[in-house]
Amino acid sequence: MIIFSLIILFFNSLLAQSSSLSLYGIGERIYSYDANSVSIGNSRLFTSNSNDFSISSQSTYYNNSQANLSMSMSFSKMQSDSIDELLSNNFHHLSFGFPITDNQYFMLSMNPRFRSNIVLNGDFEFIGANQSNIDYDEDGEYDPLQYRNDYEMSGGISEISSSISSKLNDNISLGFKIGQLFGTNSMEHVSYFHVIDFDAEGNLINQDANYPPVVYRTFNKYNYSSLTYKIDMRFNLRNDNVLAFYFGQSDHLDVSLDSFTKSVEQNGSIVLDYDYTKDYIFKGYMDYGIGFKSHIYENFGYILELQKYDAFHSLES
């Protein structure tokens, strides 16, 4: 049995993946924070725990007869042709729970739901005179440019929540969670433009002394807010089989945008400077799933689980 467990652990390490989803939208969704559930296929309803207590399934909390302080972190590494190396070391979950009665359990928790954390520094690229629309020296001919783009994205949406778990009878248990989404996402884009020229041999000549380079900076800060709800229920069937399901959703996601754009020459002259604020409303997410755990004999069984997540999206879509 020990050898079998080591083989499973080895293949889990080989198949562990990092993701570049933190580059897009509100960031990468975080929903795996219980190692016992991840070890059996990233289950949201079941666990390899001997007492059937799973952090991700509220209807199992009552199985824990003691106060519980939990924290989890994740480590990941990714390499690609565009990104030399993307490392992350992220806090995923913090909770404290305690039994109210022999059949009821209460828990407070906080965890990130979406995260962006990346910095991209681009290489210099060229815009030829035949593609440029800028005439710096006002000689009637467009000038070639050299430019570079840098990006930085950080922050995301977190959730603070309270949950209660109750054993209704010997065969039915119920869990309910209510939470508050909050957080800030910052996205910065900086472009550097330099006027260049070429000598008779085709060598690049830097023109910064004659034409100060321009730095174009755009900074967007998004603030998020919404309420979340989740119900989780399971039924103990004959022969130790279990049928379980969960359904969660959020209210509309309120988004407040603070944005400013500034274009500054190297000598400090401000070419462009403006800012604005805007509020958005997005339709809330829906998260639901159903699972079945079958116990065939003492050391053998199987789990079937279906999960579906519908992300935030525009009310107009």
Short mmCIF file of C-alpha atoms in Angstrom, two decimals:
data_model
loop_
_atom_site.label_atom_id
_atom_site.label_comp_id
_atom_site.label_asym_id
_atom_site.label_seq_id
_atom_site.Cartn_x
_atom_site.Cartn_y
_atom_site.Cartn_z
CA MET A 1 0.00 0.00 0.00
CA ILE A 2 2.90 2.37 0.81
CA ILE A 3 4.51 1.67 -2.58
CA PHE A 4 1.20 2.36 -4.33
CA SER A 5 0.84 5.69 -2.49
CA LEU A 6 4.39 6.72 -3.48
CA ILE A 7 3.63 5.94 -7.14
CA ILE A 8 0.51 8.14 -7.00
CA LEU A 9 2.51 10.97 -5.37
CA PHE A 10 5.21 10.68 -8.05
CA PHE A 11 2.73 10.97 -10.91
CA ASN A 12 0.95 13.88 -9.21
CA SER A 13 4.32 15.70 -9.15
CA LEU A 14 4.94 14.95 -12.82
CA LEU A 15 1.50 16.17 -13.84
CA ALA A 16 1.43 19.27 -11.63
CA GLN A 17 0.88 22.32 -13.77
CA SER A 18 1.41 26.02 -13.50
CA SER A 19 -0.68 28.41 -15.52
CA SER A 20 -0.36 31.70 -17.37
CA LEU A 21 -4.05 32.51 -16.81
CA SER A 22 -2.95 35.25 -14.42
CA LEU A 23 -2.22 37.23 -17.59
CA TYR A 24 -5.88 37.55 -18.52
CA GLY A 25 -8.97 39.30 -17.20
CA ILE A 26 -9.39 39.28 -13.42
CA GLY A 27 -6.70 36.63 -13.05
CA GLU A 28 -6.39 32.92 -12.51
CA ARG A 29 -9.20 31.21 -10.60
CA ILE A 30 -8.08 29.53 -7.38
CA TYR A 31 -10.25 26.69 -6.10
CA SER A 32 -7.81 23.96 -5.03
CA TYR A 33 -6.64 24.35 -1.45
CA ASP A 34 -7.28 20.98 0.22
CA ALA A 35 -4.37 18.58 -0.38
CA ASN A 36 -6.48 15.55 0.61
CA SER A 37 -9.06 16.37 -2.07
CA VAL A 38 -6.45 17.26 -4.70
CA SER A 39 -4.81 13.86 -4.15
CA ILE A 40 -7.95 12.08 -5.41
CA GLY A 41 -8.38 14.05 -8.62
CA ASN A 42 -9.09 17.56 -7.35
CA SER A 43 -12.45 16.54 -5.92
CA ARG A 44 -14.69 19.28 -4.55
CA LEU A 45 -16.95 16.88 -2.65
CA PHE A 46 -14.81 14.06 -1.31
CA THR A 47 -11.50 13.62 0.46
CA SER A 48 -8.92 11.00 1.36
CA ASN A 49 -9.23 12.04 5.01
CA SER A 50 -10.12 9.15 7.30
CA ASN A 51 -12.86 11.21 9.00
CA ASP A 52 -14.33 12.48 5.67
CA PHE A 53 -13.65 16.13 6.61
CA SER A 54 -13.00 18.25 3.49
CA ILE A 55 -12.28 22.00 3.53
CA SER A 56 -13.95 22.41 0.13
CA SER A 57 -17.22 20.69 1.14
CA GLN A 58 -19.24 22.38 3.89
CA SER A 59 -21.53 19.39 4.48
CA THR A 60 -18.54 17.41 5.84
CA TYR A 61 -17.46 19.91 8.52
CA TYR A 62 -19.61 18.32 11.24
CA ASN A 63 -17.35 15.22 11.04
CA ASN A 64 -14.63 17.21 12.79
CA SER A 65 -15.11 17.11 16.56
CA GLN A 66 -12.24 19.52 17.31
CA ALA A 67 -11.38 23.16 16.70
CA ASN A 68 -9.48 23.45 13.42
CA LEU A 69 -7.00 26.05 12.13
CA SER A 70 -6.06 25.49 8.48
CA MET A 71 -3.75 27.25 6.05
CA SER A 72 -2.52 26.24 2.61
CA MET A 73 -0.05 27.60 0.05
CA SER A 74 0.86 26.61 -3.49
CA PHE A 75 4.13 26.59 -5.40
CA SER A 76 4.35 26.55 -9.18
CA LYS A 77 6.84 27.09 -11.98
CA MET A 78 6.27 27.60 -15.69
CA GLN A 79 8.55 28.14 -18.68
CA SER A 80 7.65 29.08 -22.25
CA ASP A 81 9.11 30.61 -25.39
CA SER A 82 7.71 34.01 -24.43
CA ILE A 83 8.40 33.85 -20.68
CA ASP A 84 11.75 32.56 -19.47
CA GLU A 85 10.40 31.53 -16.10
CA LEU A 86 7.22 32.18 -14.15
CA LEU A 87 7.42 31.30 -10.46
CA SER A 88 4.63 31.68 -7.94
CA ASN A 89 4.35 31.10 -4.22
CA ASN A 90 0.79 31.92 -3.27
CA PHE A 91 -1.29 31.84 -0.11
CA HIS A 92 -4.50 29.92 -0.90
CA HIS A 93 -6.55 29.46 2.23
CA LEU A 94 -6.91 30.40 5.89
CA SER A 95 -9.73 29.19 8.13
CA PHE A 96 -10.72 28.58 11.72
CA GLY A 97 -13.62 26.38 12.75
CA PHE A 98 -15.08 24.79 15.85
CA PRO A 99 -17.96 22.47 16.77
CA ILE A 100 -21.15 24.08 18.07
CA THR A 101 -22.81 20.80 19.07
CA ASP A 102 -22.07 17.14 18.37
CA ASN A 103 -23.80 17.49 14.99
CA GLN A 104 -23.05 21.11 14.01
CA TYR A 105 -19.87 22.95 13.05
CA PHE A 106 -19.08 26.62 12.34
CA MET A 107 -16.16 27.97 10.29
CA LEU A 108 -14.73 31.36 9.30
CA SER A 109 -12.42 31.46 6.29
CA MET A 110 -10.59 33.77 3.93
CA ASN A 111 -9.03 32.82 0.63
CA PRO A 112 -8.09 34.40 -2.71
CA ARG A 113 -10.50 33.53 -5.52
CA PHE A 114 -8.63 35.07 -8.46
CA ARG A 115 -5.00 36.19 -8.66
CA SER A 116 -2.72 38.02 -11.10
CA ASN A 117 0.97 38.39 -10.34
CA ILE A 118 3.28 38.89 -13.29
CA VAL A 119 5.79 41.32 -14.77
CA LEU A 120 6.65 41.31 -18.49
CA ASN A 121 9.52 43.37 -19.87
CA GLY A 122 9.57 43.53 -23.66
CA ASP A 123 12.49 43.89 -26.04
CA PHE A 124 13.05 46.96 -28.23
CA GLU A 125 11.34 46.80 -31.59
CA PHE A 126 11.46 49.12 -34.59
CA ILE A 127 8.96 51.11 -36.60
CA GLY A 128 10.39 52.02 -39.99
CA ALA A 129 10.00 55.44 -41.54
CA ASN A 130 7.61 53.90 -44.07
CA GLN A 131 5.32 52.81 -41.22
CA SER A 132 5.75 55.73 -38.85
CA ASN A 133 3.39 58.72 -38.79
CA ILE A 134 5.65 60.96 -36.66
CA ASP A 135 7.84 63.74 -38.07
CA TYR A 136 10.03 64.91 -35.19
CA ASP A 137 12.39 67.17 -37.13
CA GLU A 138 9.57 68.66 -39.24
CA ASP A 139 11.43 68.07 -42.50
CA GLY A 140 8.34 66.69 -44.22
CA GLU A 141 9.44 63.06 -43.85
CA TYR A 142 8.39 60.56 -41.20
CA ASP A 143 11.07 59.38 -38.77
CA PRO A 144 11.85 55.77 -37.70
CA LEU A 145 11.19 54.88 -34.05
CA GLN A 146 12.42 52.39 -31.51
CA TYR A 147 9.96 51.31 -28.80
CA ARG A 148 9.53 48.88 -25.90
CA ASN A 149 6.48 47.79 -23.86
CA ASP A 150 6.49 46.72 -20.19
CA TYR A 151 3.49 45.24 -18.35
CA GLU A 152 2.81 44.61 -14.69
CA MET A 153 -0.33 42.98 -13.26
CA SER A 154 -0.99 42.24 -9.61
CA GLY A 155 -3.80 41.70 -7.12
CA GLY A 156 -7.15 40.03 -7.58
CA ILE A 157 -10.38 39.07 -5.83
CA SER A 158 -10.51 37.50 -2.35
CA GLU A 159 -13.37 36.13 -0.30
CA ILE A 160 -14.15 36.20 3.41
CA SER A 161 -16.92 33.83 4.42
CA SER A 162 -18.71 32.00 7.22
CA SER A 163 -20.04 28.46 6.97
CA ILE A 164 -22.22 26.17 9.03
CA SER A 165 -22.47 22.41 8.74
CA SER A 166 -25.23 20.25 10.20
CA LYS A 167 -25.96 16.53 10.37
CA LEU A 168 -29.72 16.31 9.84
CA ASN A 169 -29.92 12.57 10.51
CA ASP A 170 -27.77 9.47 10.09
CA ASN A 171 -27.99 9.65 6.28
CA ILE A 172 -28.25 13.36 5.38
CA SER A 173 -25.95 16.30 6.08
CA LEU A 174 -26.13 19.91 4.91
CA GLY A 175 -23.67 22.79 4.63
CA PHE A 176 -24.25 26.46 3.87
CA LYS A 177 -21.77 29.26 3.20
CA ILE A 178 -22.19 33.02 2.74
CA GLY A 179 -19.30 35.26 1.76
CA GLN A 180 -18.15 38.67 0.59
CA LEU A 181 -15.94 39.15 -2.47
CA PHE A 182 -13.52 42.07 -2.31
CA GLY A 183 -10.17 43.11 -3.69
CA THR A 184 -8.19 45.25 -6.08
CA ASN A 185 -6.49 44.45 -9.37
CA SER A 186 -3.76 46.76 -10.74
CA MET A 187 -2.62 46.76 -14.36
CA GLU A 188 0.18 49.00 -15.61
CA HIS A 189 1.39 49.42 -19.19
CA VAL A 190 4.48 51.52 -19.91
CA SER A 191 5.73 52.25 -23.44
CA TYR A 192 9.10 53.84 -24.26
CA PHE A 193 9.54 55.61 -27.61
CA HIS A 194 12.92 56.73 -29.01
CA VAL A 195 13.67 58.58 -32.26
CA ILE A 196 16.48 56.87 -34.14
CA ASP A 197 18.42 57.29 -37.37
CA PHE A 198 20.84 55.24 -39.45
CA ASP A 199 24.22 56.15 -40.90
CA ALA A 200 25.41 55.37 -44.42
CA GLU A 201 26.48 51.87 -43.33
CA GLY A 202 23.12 51.07 -41.76
CA ASN A 203 24.22 51.40 -38.15
CA LEU A 204 21.65 52.68 -35.66
CA ILE A 205 22.17 56.21 -34.32
CA ASN A 206 20.48 57.13 -31.06
CA GLN A 207 18.76 60.54 -31.26
CA ASP A 208 17.87 60.97 -27.55
CA ALA A 209 20.12 64.03 -27.29
CA ASN A 210 18.19 65.80 -30.05
CA TYR A 211 14.71 64.40 -29.48
CA PRO A 212 13.89 63.42 -25.87
CA PRO A 213 12.33 59.95 -25.60
CA VAL A 214 8.67 59.78 -24.62
CA VAL A 215 7.34 57.53 -21.86
CA TYR A 216 3.66 56.64 -22.23
CA ARG A 217 2.18 55.17 -19.03
CA THR A 218 -1.34 53.82 -18.43
CA PHE A 219 -2.38 52.62 -14.98
CA ASN A 220 -5.73 50.95 -14.28
CA LYS A 221 -6.96 49.97 -10.81
CA TYR A 222 -10.09 47.83 -10.50
CA ASN A 223 -11.99 47.47 -7.21
CA TYR A 224 -14.39 44.54 -6.83
CA SER A 225 -17.35 43.76 -4.57
CA SER A 226 -20.07 41.08 -4.45
CA LEU A 227 -21.87 38.63 -2.14
CA THR A 228 -21.56 34.86 -2.55
CA TYR A 229 -23.72 31.91 -1.48
CA LYS A 230 -23.20 28.16 -1.51
CA ILE A 231 -25.21 25.11 -0.43
CA ASP A 232 -23.62 21.69 -0.11
CA MET A 233 -25.51 18.46 0.64
CA ARG A 234 -24.77 14.73 0.83
CA PHE A 235 -26.69 11.51 1.28
CA ASN A 236 -25.31 8.29 2.74
CA LEU A 237 -26.71 5.37 0.75
CA ARG A 238 -26.51 1.66 1.33
CA ASN A 239 -23.15 -0.13 1.47
CA ASP A 240 -21.33 3.09 2.46
CA ASN A 241 -22.02 4.74 -0.91
CA VAL A 242 -22.39 8.54 -0.91
CA LEU A 243 -24.23 10.91 -3.26
CA ALA A 244 -23.34 14.61 -2.93
CA PHE A 245 -23.87 17.90 -4.73
CA TYR A 246 -23.08 21.60 -4.35
CA PHE A 247 -24.42 24.81 -5.86
CA GLY A 248 -22.88 28.24 -5.47
CA GLN A 249 -23.36 31.65 -7.02
CA SER A 250 -22.65 35.32 -6.50
CA ASP A 251 -24.64 38.52 -6.83
CA HIS A 252 -23.73 40.92 -9.60
CA LEU A 253 -20.07 41.87 -9.46
CA ASP A 254 -19.60 45.61 -8.90
CA VAL A 255 -16.40 46.93 -10.49
CA SER A 256 -15.01 50.42 -10.00
CA LEU A 257 -12.25 51.53 -12.39
CA ASP A 258 -9.73 54.28 -11.65
CA SER A 259 -7.57 54.97 -14.70
CA PHE A 260 -4.96 57.52 -15.64
CA THR A 261 -2.72 57.98 -18.64
CA LYS A 262 0.38 60.17 -18.74
CA SER A 263 2.88 60.79 -21.52
CA VAL A 264 6.14 62.42 -20.39
CA GLU A 265 9.27 63.38 -22.30
CA GLN A 266 12.64 62.56 -20.78
CA ASN A 267 13.21 66.23 -19.95
CA GLY A 268 10.06 66.24 -17.78
CA SER A 269 7.70 67.94 -20.21
CA ILE A 270 4.19 66.49 -19.95
CA VAL A 271 2.75 65.76 -23.38
CA LEU A 272 -0.48 64.08 -22.27
CA ASP A 273 -2.15 63.77 -18.87
CA TYR A 274 -5.69 62.64 -18.16
CA ASP A 275 -7.60 60.36 -15.79
CA TYR A 276 -11.13 59.07 -15.36
CA THR A 277 -13.29 56.76 -13.23
CA LYS A 278 -16.02 54.41 -14.36
CA ASP A 279 -18.30 51.84 -12.74
CA TYR A 280 -19.27 48.49 -14.26
CA ILE A 281 -21.66 45.70 -13.29
CA PHE A 282 -21.06 42.09 -14.35
CA LYS A 283 -23.35 39.11 -14.02
CA GLY A 284 -22.28 36.88 -11.12
CA TYR A 285 -20.71 33.46 -11.41
CA MET A 286 -22.39 30.08 -10.95
CA ASP A 287 -20.51 27.06 -9.61
CA TYR A 288 -22.13 23.65 -9.26
CA GLY A 289 -21.36 19.96 -9.28
CA ILE A 290 -22.51 16.47 -8.35
CA GLY A 291 -20.55 13.42 -7.24
CA PHE A 292 -20.92 9.77 -6.32
CA LYS A 293 -18.59 7.77 -4.11
CA SER A 294 -18.87 3.99 -4.29
CA HIS A 295 -17.37 1.62 -1.74
CA ILE A 296 -16.98 -1.78 -3.41
CA TYR A 297 -15.01 -3.55 -0.71
CA GLU A 298 -12.63 -2.66 2.14
CA ASN A 299 -9.72 -1.18 0.19
CA PHE A 300 -11.30 -0.48 -3.20
CA GLY A 301 -13.87 1.94 -4.56
CA TYR A 302 -14.30 4.75 -7.06
CA ILE A 303 -15.45 8.37 -7.28
CA LEU A 304 -17.38 10.01 -10.10
CA GLU A 305 -17.67 13.80 -10.01
CA LEU A 306 -18.92 16.42 -12.47
CA GLN A 307 -18.04 20.10 -11.96
CA LYS A 308 -19.25 23.16 -13.86
CA TYR A 309 -18.23 26.78 -13.45
CA ASP A 310 -19.83 29.73 -15.30
CA ALA A 311 -17.60 32.77 -14.89
CA PHE A 312 -18.49 36.45 -14.50
CA HIS A 313 -19.63 37.99 -17.74
CA SER A 314 -21.21 41.12 -19.15
CA LEU A 315 -24.93 41.64 -18.57
CA GLU A 316 -25.24 42.39 -22.27
CA SER A 317 -23.96 38.95 -23.39
#
